[in-house]
Coordinates of C-alpha atoms and ligand atoms in Angstrom, one line a residue:
M1 CA 0.3 20.8 -8.1
G2 CA 3.7 19.1 -7.3
G3 CA 2.4 17.8 -4.2
L4 CA -0.9 16.4 -5.9
R5 CA 1.4 14.8 -8.6
R6 CA 3.2 13.0 -6.0
L7 CA 0.0 11.8 -4.5
E8 CA -1.9 11.1 -7.3
Y9 CA -1.2 7.2 -7.1
R10 CA -3.7 7.7 -4.4
G11 CA -6.6 8.0 -6.6
Y12 CA -7.0 9.4 -9.9
D13 CA -10.5 9.7 -10.8
S14 CA -10.3 13.4 -10.7
A15 CA -8.7 16.4 -9.2
G16 CA -9.1 19.7 -8.0
I17 CA -7.3 22.8 -6.2
S18 CA -8.6 25.7 -4.5
V19 CA -6.4 28.7 -3.5
I20 CA -7.1 32.3 -2.0
S21 CA -5.5 34.5 -4.4
Q22 CA -5.9 38.3 -4.4
G23 CA -8.2 37.9 -1.5
Q24 CA -10.5 35.6 -3.4
L25 CA -11.0 32.0 -3.5
A26 CA -10.4 30.3 -6.8
T27 CA -11.0 26.7 -7.7
R28 CA -10.5 24.6 -10.6
K29 CA -11.4 20.9 -10.9
K30 CA -11.8 18.2 -13.5
A31 CA -12.8 14.9 -14.1
G32 CA -9.7 12.3 -15.0
K33 CA -6.3 12.4 -14.4
L34 CA -4.2 15.4 -13.2
E35 CA -3.2 16.2 -16.7
N36 CA -7.0 17.3 -17.2
L37 CA -6.8 19.5 -14.2
V38 CA -3.2 21.1 -15.6
A39 CA -4.7 21.7 -19.0
D40 CA -7.8 23.5 -17.3
I41 CA -5.6 25.7 -15.2
K42 CA -3.5 26.7 -18.2
A43 CA -7.0 27.3 -20.0
H44 CA -8.1 29.5 -17.0
P45 CA -5.1 30.7 -14.9
I46 CA -5.0 31.8 -11.4
A47 CA -3.1 34.3 -10.0
D48 CA 0.0 33.6 -7.6
S49 CA -1.1 32.5 -4.2
R50 CA 0.4 31.4 -1.0
I51 CA -2.2 29.2 0.3
G52 CA -4.2 26.1 -1.4
I53 CA -5.7 22.9 -0.9
G54 CA -5.6 20.1 -3.6
H55 CA -7.3 16.7 -3.9
T56 CA -7.2 13.7 -6.2
R57 CA -10.0 11.4 -5.8
W58 CA -11.1 7.7 -5.8
A59 CA -14.7 7.8 -6.2
T60 CA -17.0 6.5 -3.7
H61 CA -20.0 8.8 -3.4
G62 CA -20.9 10.1 -6.9
A63 CA -19.3 9.3 -10.3
P64 CA -16.0 10.7 -11.3
T65 CA -17.2 13.9 -13.0
D66 CA -16.1 17.7 -12.6
Q67 CA -18.8 18.3 -10.2
N68 CA -18.1 15.8 -7.8
A69 CA -14.2 16.5 -8.0
H70 CA -12.8 18.0 -4.7
P71 CA -12.6 20.9 -3.3
H72 CA -16.3 21.3 -2.8
L73 CA -17.6 24.9 -2.0
G74 CA -19.9 25.8 1.0
G75 CA -21.8 28.6 2.3
Q76 CA -24.2 31.5 0.6
S77 CA -21.5 33.3 -1.3
S78 CA -19.1 30.2 -1.6
K79 CA -16.3 31.6 0.4
L80 CA -15.2 28.2 1.9
A81 CA -13.5 25.4 0.0
L82 CA -13.2 21.8 1.2
I83 CA -11.4 18.5 0.6
H84 CA -12.3 15.3 1.9
N85 CA -10.7 11.7 2.0
G86 CA -12.8 9.0 3.1
I87 CA -16.6 8.4 3.5
I88 CA -19.0 10.7 5.7
E89 CA -21.5 7.5 7.0
N90 CA -24.0 9.8 8.5
F91 CA -24.0 12.0 5.2
S92 CA -27.8 11.3 4.2
E93 CA -29.1 12.6 7.3
L94 CA -27.0 15.6 7.4
K95 CA -28.0 16.4 3.9
Q96 CA -31.7 16.3 4.6
E97 CA -31.0 18.6 7.5
L98 CA -29.4 21.0 4.8
L99 CA -32.0 20.5 2.3
D100 CA -34.6 21.3 4.7
A101 CA -33.0 24.6 5.5
G102 CA -32.9 25.3 1.7
T103 CA -29.2 24.5 1.0
S104 CA -28.7 23.4 -2.8
F105 CA -26.0 21.1 -3.4
A106 CA -23.7 21.0 -6.6
S107 CA -22.3 17.4 -6.4
E108 CA -23.8 14.0 -5.3
T109 CA -20.8 13.6 -2.9
D110 CA -20.9 12.7 0.8
S111 CA -18.1 15.7 1.1
E112 CA -20.2 18.6 0.1
V113 CA -22.3 18.1 3.0
A114 CA -19.3 18.9 5.4
A115 CA -18.4 22.1 3.3
H116 CA -22.2 23.4 3.7
L117 CA -22.2 22.7 7.5
I118 CA -19.1 24.3 8.3
A119 CA -20.0 27.4 6.3
K120 CA -23.3 27.6 7.9
E121 CA -21.9 27.3 11.5
Y122 CA -19.3 29.8 10.6
E123 CA -21.9 32.4 9.1
A124 CA -23.7 32.0 12.2
S125 CA -20.7 32.2 14.8
K126 CA -18.0 34.2 12.9
D127 CA -15.6 31.9 14.3
L128 CA -14.0 29.4 11.8
V129 CA -12.1 27.2 14.2
S130 CA -15.2 26.5 16.7
A131 CA -17.4 26.1 13.7
F132 CA -15.1 23.5 12.2
G133 CA -14.7 21.8 15.5
K134 CA -18.3 21.6 16.1
V135 CA -19.0 20.0 12.6
V136 CA -16.3 17.6 12.6
N137 CA -17.8 16.2 15.9
R138 CA -21.1 15.7 14.1
L139 CA -19.5 13.5 11.1
H140 CA -19.5 9.9 11.5
G141 CA -16.9 7.5 9.5
A142 CA -13.7 8.2 8.2
F143 CA -12.5 11.3 7.2
T144 CA -9.6 13.8 6.7
I145 CA -11.0 17.2 6.0
L146 CA -9.0 20.3 5.1
V147 CA -10.8 23.7 4.7
I148 CA -10.0 27.3 3.5
H149 CA -12.0 30.2 3.8
E150 CA -11.7 33.6 2.1
D151 CA -11.7 35.5 5.2
F152 CA -8.9 33.9 6.4
P153 CA -6.1 34.0 3.5
D154 CA -3.2 32.4 6.1
L155 CA -5.2 29.6 7.8
I156 CA -5.9 25.9 6.8
L157 CA -7.8 23.7 9.1
A158 CA -7.7 19.9 9.1
A159 CA -9.4 17.2 10.7
R160 CA -8.5 13.6 11.1
K161 CA -10.7 10.7 11.7
N162 CA -9.8 7.3 10.7
A163 CA -8.0 8.6 7.5
P164 CA -4.3 9.6 7.0
L165 CA -3.0 13.0 7.7
V166 CA 0.7 14.2 8.1
I167 CA 2.1 17.8 8.6
G168 CA 5.3 18.9 7.0
I169 CA 7.1 21.8 9.0
G170 CA 9.2 24.1 7.0
E171 CA 10.6 27.8 7.5
G172 CA 8.0 30.2 7.2
E173 CA 5.7 27.5 5.5
N174 CA 3.9 24.4 6.6
F175 CA 2.4 21.5 4.7
L176 CA -0.4 18.9 5.0
G177 CA -0.8 15.7 3.2
S178 CA -2.2 12.2 3.3
D179 CA 1.6 11.2 3.2
V180 CA 4.9 12.6 3.4
A181 CA 5.6 12.1 -0.3
A182 CA 3.4 15.1 -0.7
F183 CA 5.7 17.4 0.8
V184 CA 9.3 15.7 1.1
E185 CA 10.9 18.1 -1.6
H186 CA 10.1 21.0 0.6
T187 CA 10.9 19.5 4.2
K188 CA 11.9 16.6 5.9
R189 CA 10.3 17.3 9.3
A190 CA 7.0 16.0 9.9
I191 CA 4.4 15.4 12.6
S192 CA 2.0 12.5 12.1
V193 CA -1.7 13.6 13.1
G194 CA -3.4 11.5 15.7
Q195 CA -6.8 10.0 15.6
D196 CA -9.8 12.6 16.1
E197 CA -7.4 15.4 16.2
I198 CA -7.9 19.1 14.6
V199 CA -4.7 20.9 13.0
I200 CA -4.7 24.7 13.0
L201 CA -2.2 25.3 10.4
R202 CA -0.6 28.7 9.3
P203 CA 2.6 29.6 7.9
S204 CA 4.0 30.8 11.1
G205 CA 3.3 27.7 13.1
V206 CA 0.9 24.6 13.6
E207 CA -1.6 23.9 16.6
I208 CA -3.1 20.5 17.3
Q209 CA -6.2 20.1 19.4
G210 CA -8.1 17.2 20.1
F211 CA -12.0 17.0 18.9
D212 CA -13.0 18.0 22.3
G213 CA -10.7 21.1 22.1
H214 CA -7.9 20.2 24.5
K215 CA -4.1 20.9 23.3
V216 CA -2.1 17.9 21.9
D217 CA 1.7 17.9 22.2
S218 CA 3.3 16.7 19.0
K219 CA 6.4 14.8 18.1
E220 CA 8.3 15.5 15.1
F221 CA 10.2 12.9 13.2
T222 CA 12.6 13.1 10.3
I223 CA 11.6 11.8 6.9
D224 CA 14.3 9.4 5.5
W225 CA 12.8 9.4 2.1
D226 CA 14.7 11.3 -0.5
A227 CA 12.5 13.5 -2.9
S228 CA 14.2 12.0 -5.9
Q229 CA 13.0 8.7 -4.9
A230 CA 9.5 9.7 -5.8
S231 CA 10.3 10.7 -9.4
K232 CA 10.5 8.6 -12.5
G233 CA 14.4 9.6 -12.8
G234 CA 14.5 8.8 -16.6
W235 CA 12.4 5.4 -16.4
P236 CA 9.3 5.3 -18.4
S237 CA 7.0 4.5 -15.8
F238 CA 7.2 4.7 -12.0
M239 CA 6.9 0.7 -11.9
A240 CA 9.7 0.1 -14.3
K241 CA 11.6 2.3 -11.9
E242 CA 10.5 0.5 -8.7
I243 CA 11.1 -2.7 -10.3
A244 CA 14.7 -1.6 -10.7
D245 CA 14.9 -0.2 -7.4
Q246 CA 14.7 -3.8 -5.7
P247 CA 18.3 -4.5 -5.1
Q248 CA 18.5 -1.1 -3.0
A249 CA 15.1 -1.8 -1.2
V250 CA 16.3 -5.3 -0.1
A251 CA 19.9 -4.1 0.8
D252 CA 18.3 -1.2 2.6
T253 CA 15.9 -3.2 4.3
L254 CA 18.7 -5.7 5.6
M255 CA 20.8 -2.6 6.7
G256 CA 22.2 -2.4 10.4
R257 CA 20.1 -5.8 11.0
I258 CA 22.2 -8.5 10.4
N259 CA 25.9 -8.5 12.0
S260 CA 29.1 -9.7 10.7
E261 CA 28.4 -13.2 12.1
G262 CA 25.2 -13.4 10.2
M263 CA 23.0 -12.8 13.3
V264 CA 19.6 -10.8 13.2
T265 CA 19.1 -8.0 15.3
L266 CA 16.1 -6.0 15.4
P267 CA 16.4 -3.2 17.9
E268 CA 13.2 -1.3 16.7
I269 CA 10.9 -4.0 18.2
D270 CA 11.7 -3.2 21.9
G271 CA 8.2 -1.9 22.3
L272 CA 7.5 -5.3 22.7
D273 CA 8.5 -6.8 25.8
A274 CA 11.1 -9.4 24.9
K275 CA 9.8 -12.2 27.2
Q276 CA 6.4 -11.8 26.0
L277 CA 7.7 -11.9 22.5
M278 CA 9.3 -15.2 23.0
A279 CA 6.2 -16.4 24.9
I280 CA 4.1 -16.0 22.1
D281 CA 2.4 -19.2 21.1
R282 CA 0.7 -18.1 17.8
I283 CA 1.1 -15.4 15.1
I284 CA -1.7 -14.2 13.1
V285 CA -0.6 -12.2 10.0
V286 CA -3.4 -9.8 8.5
A287 CA -2.8 -7.9 5.3
C288 CA -4.5 -7.5 1.9
G289 CA -3.5 -8.0 -1.7
T290 CA 0.1 -8.4 -2.6
A291 CA 1.1 -7.7 1.1
S292 CA -0.8 -10.8 2.1
Y293 CA 1.4 -13.0 -0.1
A294 CA 4.3 -11.6 1.9
G295 CA 2.3 -12.7 4.9
E296 CA 2.0 -16.2 3.2
I297 CA 5.7 -16.4 3.0
A298 CA 5.9 -15.3 6.5
K299 CA 4.0 -18.5 7.6
Y300 CA 6.4 -20.5 6.0
A301 CA 9.5 -19.2 7.2
I302 CA 8.5 -18.5 10.6
E303 CA 6.9 -22.1 11.2
K304 CA 10.0 -23.7 9.5
W305 CA 12.8 -21.7 11.3
A306 CA 11.0 -20.3 14.6
K307 CA 8.6 -23.1 14.9
I308 CA 5.6 -20.9 16.0
P309 CA 2.3 -21.7 14.4
V310 CA 1.4 -18.8 11.8
S311 CA -1.9 -18.4 9.9
V312 CA -2.5 -15.8 7.6
E313 CA -5.8 -13.8 7.1
L314 CA -7.0 -11.2 4.9
A315 CA -7.3 -8.4 6.9
H316 CA -11.2 -7.9 5.8
E317 CA -12.2 -11.2 6.6
F318 CA -10.5 -11.4 9.9
R319 CA -12.1 -8.4 11.6
Y320 CA -15.6 -9.6 11.2
R321 CA -15.3 -13.4 12.2
D322 CA -14.6 -13.0 15.6
P323 CA -11.2 -14.5 15.9
I324 CA -10.2 -16.2 19.2
L325 CA -7.1 -14.3 20.3
T326 CA -5.3 -14.7 23.3
P327 CA -2.3 -12.4 25.3
N328 CA 0.1 -15.0 23.5
T329 CA -1.0 -14.2 20.0
L330 CA 1.1 -11.9 18.2
I331 CA -0.7 -10.1 15.0
V332 CA 1.7 -9.1 12.4
A333 CA -0.1 -6.4 10.3
I334 CA 1.9 -6.1 6.8
S335 CA 1.1 -3.0 4.8
Q336 CA 3.1 -0.9 2.3
S337 CA 1.2 2.3 2.8
G338 CA 0.1 1.7 6.6
E339 CA -3.1 3.0 6.0
T340 CA -5.1 0.1 4.4
M341 CA -8.3 0.6 6.3
D342 CA -9.1 -3.3 6.2
T343 CA -5.7 -3.7 7.6
L344 CA -6.2 -0.7 10.3
M345 CA -9.4 -2.2 11.3
A346 CA -8.1 -5.9 12.1
T347 CA -5.3 -4.5 14.1
R348 CA -7.8 -2.3 16.2
Y349 CA -9.9 -5.2 16.8
A350 CA -7.0 -7.4 17.7
K351 CA -5.8 -4.8 20.2
E352 CA -9.0 -4.3 21.8
Q353 CA -8.9 -8.3 22.7
G354 CA -5.9 -7.7 24.2
A355 CA -3.3 -9.3 21.5
K356 CA 0.1 -7.5 20.5
V357 CA 0.5 -5.7 17.2
M358 CA 3.7 -5.8 15.1
A359 CA 3.5 -3.8 11.8
I360 CA 5.8 -4.3 8.9
C361 CA 5.2 -1.0 7.0
N362 CA 6.8 1.1 4.4
T363 CA 5.6 4.3 5.3
Q364 CA 6.8 6.7 8.2
G365 CA 4.3 8.6 10.1
A366 CA 1.7 6.1 8.9
T367 CA -1.3 5.1 11.1
L368 CA -0.6 1.5 11.2
A369 CA 3.1 2.4 12.6
R370 CA 1.5 4.7 15.0
E371 CA -1.0 2.4 16.3
S372 CA 1.1 -0.9 16.5
D373 CA 3.1 -2.2 19.6
A374 CA 6.3 -1.9 17.5
V375 CA 7.3 -1.5 14.0
V376 CA 9.6 -3.1 11.7
Y377 CA 10.2 -0.8 8.7
T378 CA 10.8 -1.8 5.3
H379 CA 13.1 0.5 3.5
A380 CA 11.9 0.6 0.1
G381 CA 11.4 4.1 -0.2
P382 CA 8.2 5.7 -1.8
E383 CA 6.3 3.2 -3.8
V384 CA 4.3 5.3 -6.4
A385 CA 3.1 2.7 -9.1
V386 CA -0.2 1.4 -7.9
A387 CA 1.2 -2.3 -8.4
S388 CA 3.2 -3.2 -5.4
T389 CA 6.8 -4.3 -6.4
K390 CA 9.6 -3.4 -4.4
A391 CA 7.6 -2.7 -1.4
L392 CA 6.6 -6.7 -1.6
T393 CA 10.2 -7.8 -2.0
A394 CA 11.2 -5.3 0.9
Q395 CA 8.2 -7.1 2.9
M396 CA 9.6 -10.7 2.2
T397 CA 13.0 -9.3 3.4
A398 CA 11.6 -7.7 6.6
V399 CA 9.5 -11.4 7.0
Y400 CA 12.9 -13.3 7.0
L401 CA 14.4 -11.2 9.3
L402 CA 11.5 -11.4 11.9
A403 CA 11.4 -15.2 11.7
L404 CA 15.4 -15.4 12.2
F405 CA 15.0 -13.0 15.0
L406 CA 12.6 -15.2 16.5
A407 CA 14.2 -18.4 16.0
T408 CA 17.4 -16.7 17.6
G409 CA 15.4 -15.7 20.8
R410 CA 13.6 -19.0 20.9
K411 CA 16.8 -20.9 20.0
S412 CA 14.9 -22.9 17.6
M413 CA 18.0 -23.5 15.5
S414 CA 21.7 -23.6 16.3
A415 CA 23.7 -20.6 15.8
P416 CA 25.8 -22.0 12.8
E417 CA 22.4 -22.5 10.9
L418 CA 21.2 -19.0 11.9
S419 CA 24.4 -17.4 10.9
Q420 CA 24.5 -19.4 7.6
L421 CA 20.6 -18.1 6.7
G422 CA 21.6 -14.5 7.8
K423 CA 24.3 -14.6 5.4
E424 CA 22.4 -15.9 2.8
L425 CA 19.9 -12.9 3.0
L426 CA 22.8 -10.8 2.8
K427 CA 23.3 -12.1 -0.7
L428 CA 19.9 -11.4 -1.9
P429 CA 20.4 -7.9 -3.4
A430 CA 23.2 -9.1 -5.8
K431 CA 21.1 -11.8 -6.7
V432 CA 18.2 -9.3 -7.3
T433 CA 20.5 -7.5 -9.6
E434 CA 21.4 -10.6 -11.6
V435 CA 17.7 -11.4 -12.1
L436 CA 17.0 -7.9 -13.5
S437 CA 20.0 -8.3 -15.8
S438 CA 18.5 -11.1 -17.8
L439 CA 15.1 -10.5 -18.4
E440 CA 15.0 -10.0 -22.2
Q441 CA 13.2 -13.3 -22.7
V442 CA 10.3 -12.3 -20.5
T443 CA 10.0 -9.2 -22.3
D444 CA 9.8 -10.6 -25.7
L445 CA 7.1 -13.4 -24.4
A446 CA 5.2 -10.7 -22.8
K447 CA 4.9 -8.6 -26.2
K448 CA 3.8 -11.9 -27.8
M449 CA 1.2 -12.7 -25.4
S450 CA -0.8 -9.6 -25.4
K451 CA -3.9 -11.3 -26.9
A452 CA -3.8 -14.0 -24.3
K453 CA -7.3 -14.3 -22.7
T454 CA -6.4 -16.3 -19.7
V455 CA -3.1 -17.1 -18.1
L456 CA -2.7 -19.6 -15.2
F457 CA 0.2 -19.6 -12.5
L458 CA 1.1 -22.5 -10.6
G459 CA 3.4 -23.0 -7.4
R460 CA 3.9 -25.0 -4.3
N461 CA 5.2 -24.1 -0.9
V462 CA 6.7 -20.6 -1.0
G463 CA 6.0 -20.9 -4.6
F464 CA 2.3 -20.9 -4.3
P465 CA 2.1 -17.0 -2.9
V466 CA 4.3 -16.2 -5.9
A467 CA 2.1 -18.1 -8.1
M468 CA -1.0 -15.8 -6.7
E469 CA 1.1 -12.6 -7.0
G470 CA 1.9 -13.2 -10.5
A471 CA -1.9 -13.6 -11.2
L472 CA -2.7 -10.6 -9.2
K473 CA -0.1 -8.3 -11.1
L474 CA -1.5 -9.7 -14.6
K475 CA -5.1 -9.0 -13.6
E476 CA -4.4 -5.3 -12.3
L477 CA -2.0 -4.2 -14.9
A478 CA -3.0 -6.0 -18.0
Y479 CA -6.7 -6.7 -17.2
I480 CA -6.4 -10.4 -18.5
H481 CA -8.0 -13.1 -16.4
A482 CA -5.4 -14.9 -14.5
E483 CA -5.4 -17.4 -11.5
G484 CA -2.8 -18.4 -9.0
F485 CA -3.0 -22.2 -7.8
A486 CA -1.3 -24.5 -5.5
A487 CA 0.3 -27.0 -8.1
G488 CA -1.0 -29.8 -5.8
E489 CA -4.7 -28.5 -6.2
L490 CA -4.6 -28.7 -10.2
K491 CA -5.9 -32.3 -10.2
H492 CA -8.8 -31.5 -7.6
G493 CA -10.5 -29.3 -10.2
P494 CA -8.6 -26.6 -11.8
I495 CA -7.0 -29.0 -14.5
A496 CA -10.3 -29.0 -16.0
L497 CA -9.3 -25.5 -17.3
I498 CA -6.7 -26.9 -19.3
E499 CA -7.0 -26.6 -23.1
Q500 CA -5.0 -26.8 -26.0
D501 CA -2.4 -23.7 -25.8
Q502 CA -3.4 -22.7 -22.6
P503 CA -0.7 -20.5 -21.2
V504 CA 0.6 -21.8 -17.6
I505 CA 3.6 -20.1 -15.7
V506 CA 5.0 -22.6 -13.1
I507 CA 7.3 -21.5 -10.4
L508 CA 9.6 -24.5 -9.9
P509 CA 11.2 -25.3 -6.6
S510 CA 15.1 -25.7 -6.5
P511 CA 16.1 -29.2 -7.8
S512 CA 17.6 -29.8 -4.4
D513 CA 14.1 -29.6 -3.0
P514 CA 12.0 -32.6 -2.7
L515 CA 9.1 -30.9 -4.2
H516 CA 10.9 -30.3 -7.2
P517 CA 10.1 -33.8 -9.0
K518 CA 6.3 -33.4 -7.8
V519 CA 5.8 -30.2 -9.6
I520 CA 7.5 -31.6 -12.6
S521 CA 5.0 -34.2 -12.7
N522 CA 2.4 -31.3 -12.5
I523 CA 3.9 -30.0 -15.7
Q524 CA 3.7 -33.2 -17.5
E525 CA 0.2 -33.5 -16.4
I526 CA -0.9 -30.0 -17.8
K527 CA 1.3 -30.7 -21.0
A528 CA -0.4 -33.9 -21.6
R529 CA -3.7 -31.9 -22.0
G530 CA -2.3 -29.2 -24.3
A531 CA -0.9 -26.4 -22.0
T532 CA 1.9 -24.2 -23.3
V533 CA 4.5 -24.0 -20.0
I534 CA 6.5 -21.5 -19.0
A535 CA 8.9 -22.3 -16.1
I536 CA 10.5 -20.1 -13.5
A537 CA 13.5 -22.3 -12.6
E538 CA 16.9 -22.3 -10.6
V539 CA 20.0 -21.8 -12.6
G540 CA 21.4 -25.3 -13.5
D541 CA 17.7 -27.0 -13.2
K542 CA 18.3 -29.5 -16.1
E543 CA 14.8 -30.9 -15.9
A544 CA 13.0 -27.5 -16.4
S545 CA 13.9 -27.2 -19.9
K546 CA 12.9 -30.8 -21.1
Y547 CA 9.3 -29.9 -20.2
A548 CA 8.6 -26.2 -20.5
E549 CA 8.4 -24.4 -23.7
N550 CA 10.3 -21.3 -22.0
V551 CA 12.4 -21.1 -19.0
W552 CA 13.4 -18.3 -17.1
Y553 CA 16.3 -18.7 -14.7
V554 CA 17.2 -17.4 -11.2
P555 CA 19.9 -17.6 -9.2
A556 CA 20.2 -20.4 -6.4
T557 CA 19.4 -19.4 -3.0
N558 CA 17.6 -20.8 0.2
W559 CA 14.4 -22.2 -1.0
L560 CA 12.4 -20.0 1.3
M561 CA 14.2 -16.9 0.2
A562 CA 13.4 -17.6 -3.5
P563 CA 10.5 -15.6 -3.8
V564 CA 12.2 -12.5 -3.8
L565 CA 13.9 -13.6 -6.8
T566 CA 11.1 -15.7 -8.7
V567 CA 8.6 -12.8 -8.3
I568 CA 10.6 -10.3 -10.3
P569 CA 9.9 -12.1 -13.8
L570 CA 6.2 -12.0 -13.1
Q571 CA 6.4 -8.6 -12.3
V572 CA 8.2 -7.5 -15.4
F573 CA 5.9 -10.0 -17.5
A574 CA 2.7 -8.3 -16.2
M575 CA 4.3 -5.0 -16.7
E576 CA 5.7 -5.6 -20.3
L577 CA 2.4 -7.1 -21.3
A578 CA 0.4 -4.3 -20.1
N579 CA 2.8 -1.8 -22.0
A580 CA 2.4 -3.9 -25.1
K581 CA -1.4 -3.4 -24.7
G582 CA -0.9 0.3 -24.6
L583 CA -2.1 0.6 -20.8
D584 CA -1.0 2.8 -18.1
V585 CA 1.0 0.4 -15.8
D586 CA 1.5 3.3 -13.2
Q587 CA -2.3 3.8 -12.9
P588 CA -4.4 1.1 -13.6
R589 CA -8.1 1.5 -14.3
N590 CA -10.4 1.5 -10.8
L591 CA -7.7 1.1 -8.4
A592 CA -6.1 3.6 -5.8
K593 CA -2.7 3.1 -4.2
S594 CA -3.9 3.4 -0.6
V595 CA -7.2 1.8 0.2
T596 CA -8.3 4.0 2.9
V597 CA -12.0 2.9 2.9
E598 CA -13.4 -0.3 4.2
Ligands
M6R1 O1 -0.5 -0.4 1.3 P1 -0.8 -1.9 1.7 O2 0.5 -2.9 1.4 O3 -1.7 -2.4 2.8 O4 -1.8 -2.3 0.5 C1 -2.3 -3.5 0.3 C2 -2.7 -3.6 -1.1 O5 -3.9 -2.9 -1.3 C3 -1.8 -3.8 -2.2 O6 -1.0 -4.7 -2.2 C4 -2.5 -4.1 -3.5 O7 -2.8 -5.5 -3.8 C5 -1.6 -3.8 -4.9 N1 -2.1 -2.8 -5.6 C6 -1.1 -4.8 -5.5 O8 -0.2 -4.5 -6.4

C-alpha cells in the first residue's frame, strides 16, 4: 500500500491489490482514489502476506468502476491475478477467441483478456513461466503486466513492452514498480527492465529473460532519490512542497556542472561523440506539455548562445509528419518521467532515421534515459503532484547548461561572456528562494479570483512559453479557461477577447530589454479595452506599476534565465486559486502524471 501511495500520481481512477495469504489469493479493488481501497481493506481485512501486486489505474478501456479496477482474475477457479499498465491493441480478437471457448468476463477491460489467456495456458501446461511467456508474445501494443498465482506463493512474473518497469533489489526481498519511487524506501538498488523482457522475481533472486527466452544480463544502478523526498513532509500538498523545493532542484541540477571559473562541463554526455556534437547543424526538441515549454526556452537560449537553429515540436505531432532528419540533427527529448509514450515514440522514430538523441530527464532508470545516446539528468527529486513545477525549473536549468556547453564547444561566445553567464546561473537558486519568500500578494489575489471564468496570459520572447505554462497550470489545476499568447500576436485576433474586467497576466521583460517598451504598449492597448492587468516584472521596473493594477516583482537576472523566476508566481497563483475552489491540487481530474499511452 505504501508503494501504491507513492505511485498514485500515475493514475487515480481506481486502485486494487491481490496478495497470496494463507495459501489463497485475496483481492480488493475499488473505484476512486486509493483512500477508497484503504477503507475497503479496513472493512474487509486480509491476513498478513509476503507477496502481492497492486495497481492504480488511469482508465483507457472501460469506465473507472470497481469491476474494471485491477487486479483482474483469470482461470476456472480464479487462482491467478494480473495487473496491467498500457493498452493491449489486439484485445478484441483475443477476447473473441476466449468468448468462443466459453470464458466469461467480469470487466470491460483489455487487461482481463491477458489474465484469462495466461490462466488457460497454465491450466493446460502446468508451467506458469512458459504459459506467461507464450501469452505475452501474443499481445500487441504497450504493456507492463504482473502476475501472481495461488500455486506459486513466492513468485511474481512480469513482462514489459513499451511501458515502464523497474526492479528493486533488497535483502531477501525484491520489488517491481513502474518507477523507483514505489520502492525507494526499501532499497536504493535497482535494475531497469528492457524492452520485450520477462522478469521472474522471487524473494531470493531475480532472473530476466527476453520474450524469446534468452537470458538477459542486467546492470544495477543506485537510486539517488531519498524516500523522504517523496513524502509531503508537513506541507498541505505535494505541489506546495515541490514549489518550495525549487531552489534545491535548481541547485542540484547545477551541482558539479559549473566550475569555479563559471565554465560549464557536462561529462555525462560522453555517450555522444564530441566531434559529432559540435558538427550538429540543427536541434529539434521533442516534448509534451510543460516539458515542451522548457523546450521553447531551449530554443531561445541555444540559438542566442550556441548559434544552432532549434525547433521545438510537440512529440505527438513530430512522429507522424515524416520530419526530415540528417545525421547532423540532434534530438533533445525533455521529459520529467522519461516514460511519456508520445516522447518515446518520437525519439524512437528519430533514432530509426539515424539522428542522435539526447535526453533531459528527471527519473533514473526511465525508458527515455535507457534509449537515448546521452542523458542530462535534472536532479529535481521525485515529483509527485501531477502539475509539473520543480521538474520544469530544473529542466530550464539543464537547458541553459546545455546551451552554454554547446556555446563553449563551438566557441560561439568569448570565454568571459560564457563565464559571466555560468556565474549568473549559479545565482539562480538564491533568487528562486527570494521569489518564494514574497508571494503573499499572489496568494491574496488568487483567493479573490476564484470566480474568474477566463484568464489570459501574455508574454514575449522567453516570456511567451512562461505565459503558456501559466495558462496550462490554471487549466489543469483550477479548471478555468486560460490561454497564453505571444503579446505581439494579440492585435492579430485575440484582442477581441478583451472586455471589461478581463483579467490578463503579463510577463514583462527586464526594463533593460528592447522588448520592454513594446510589452508596455501591449498593456496599454488591453487596458484601453477594459482589461485588468497583473504584471510580473523585474524589481525596480518603474513602468510596470503605472499601468498594471497588480505587480509581482522578481529579482533581476539575465533575461533568458528569467523564466526560472517568473514562472513561480504563476505556479502559486494556479495552486492557490485551485485551493480556494476546494480542488485537489495534487491529483486534478482526468489526468495522470505519466502519460504512458499514445
Ligand atoms: O513526464 P513528462 O515531462 O514527459 O510529462 C509531460 C507532460 O505530460 C507534463 O508536463 C504535463 O503537461 C504536466 N501535467 C503539466 O503540469
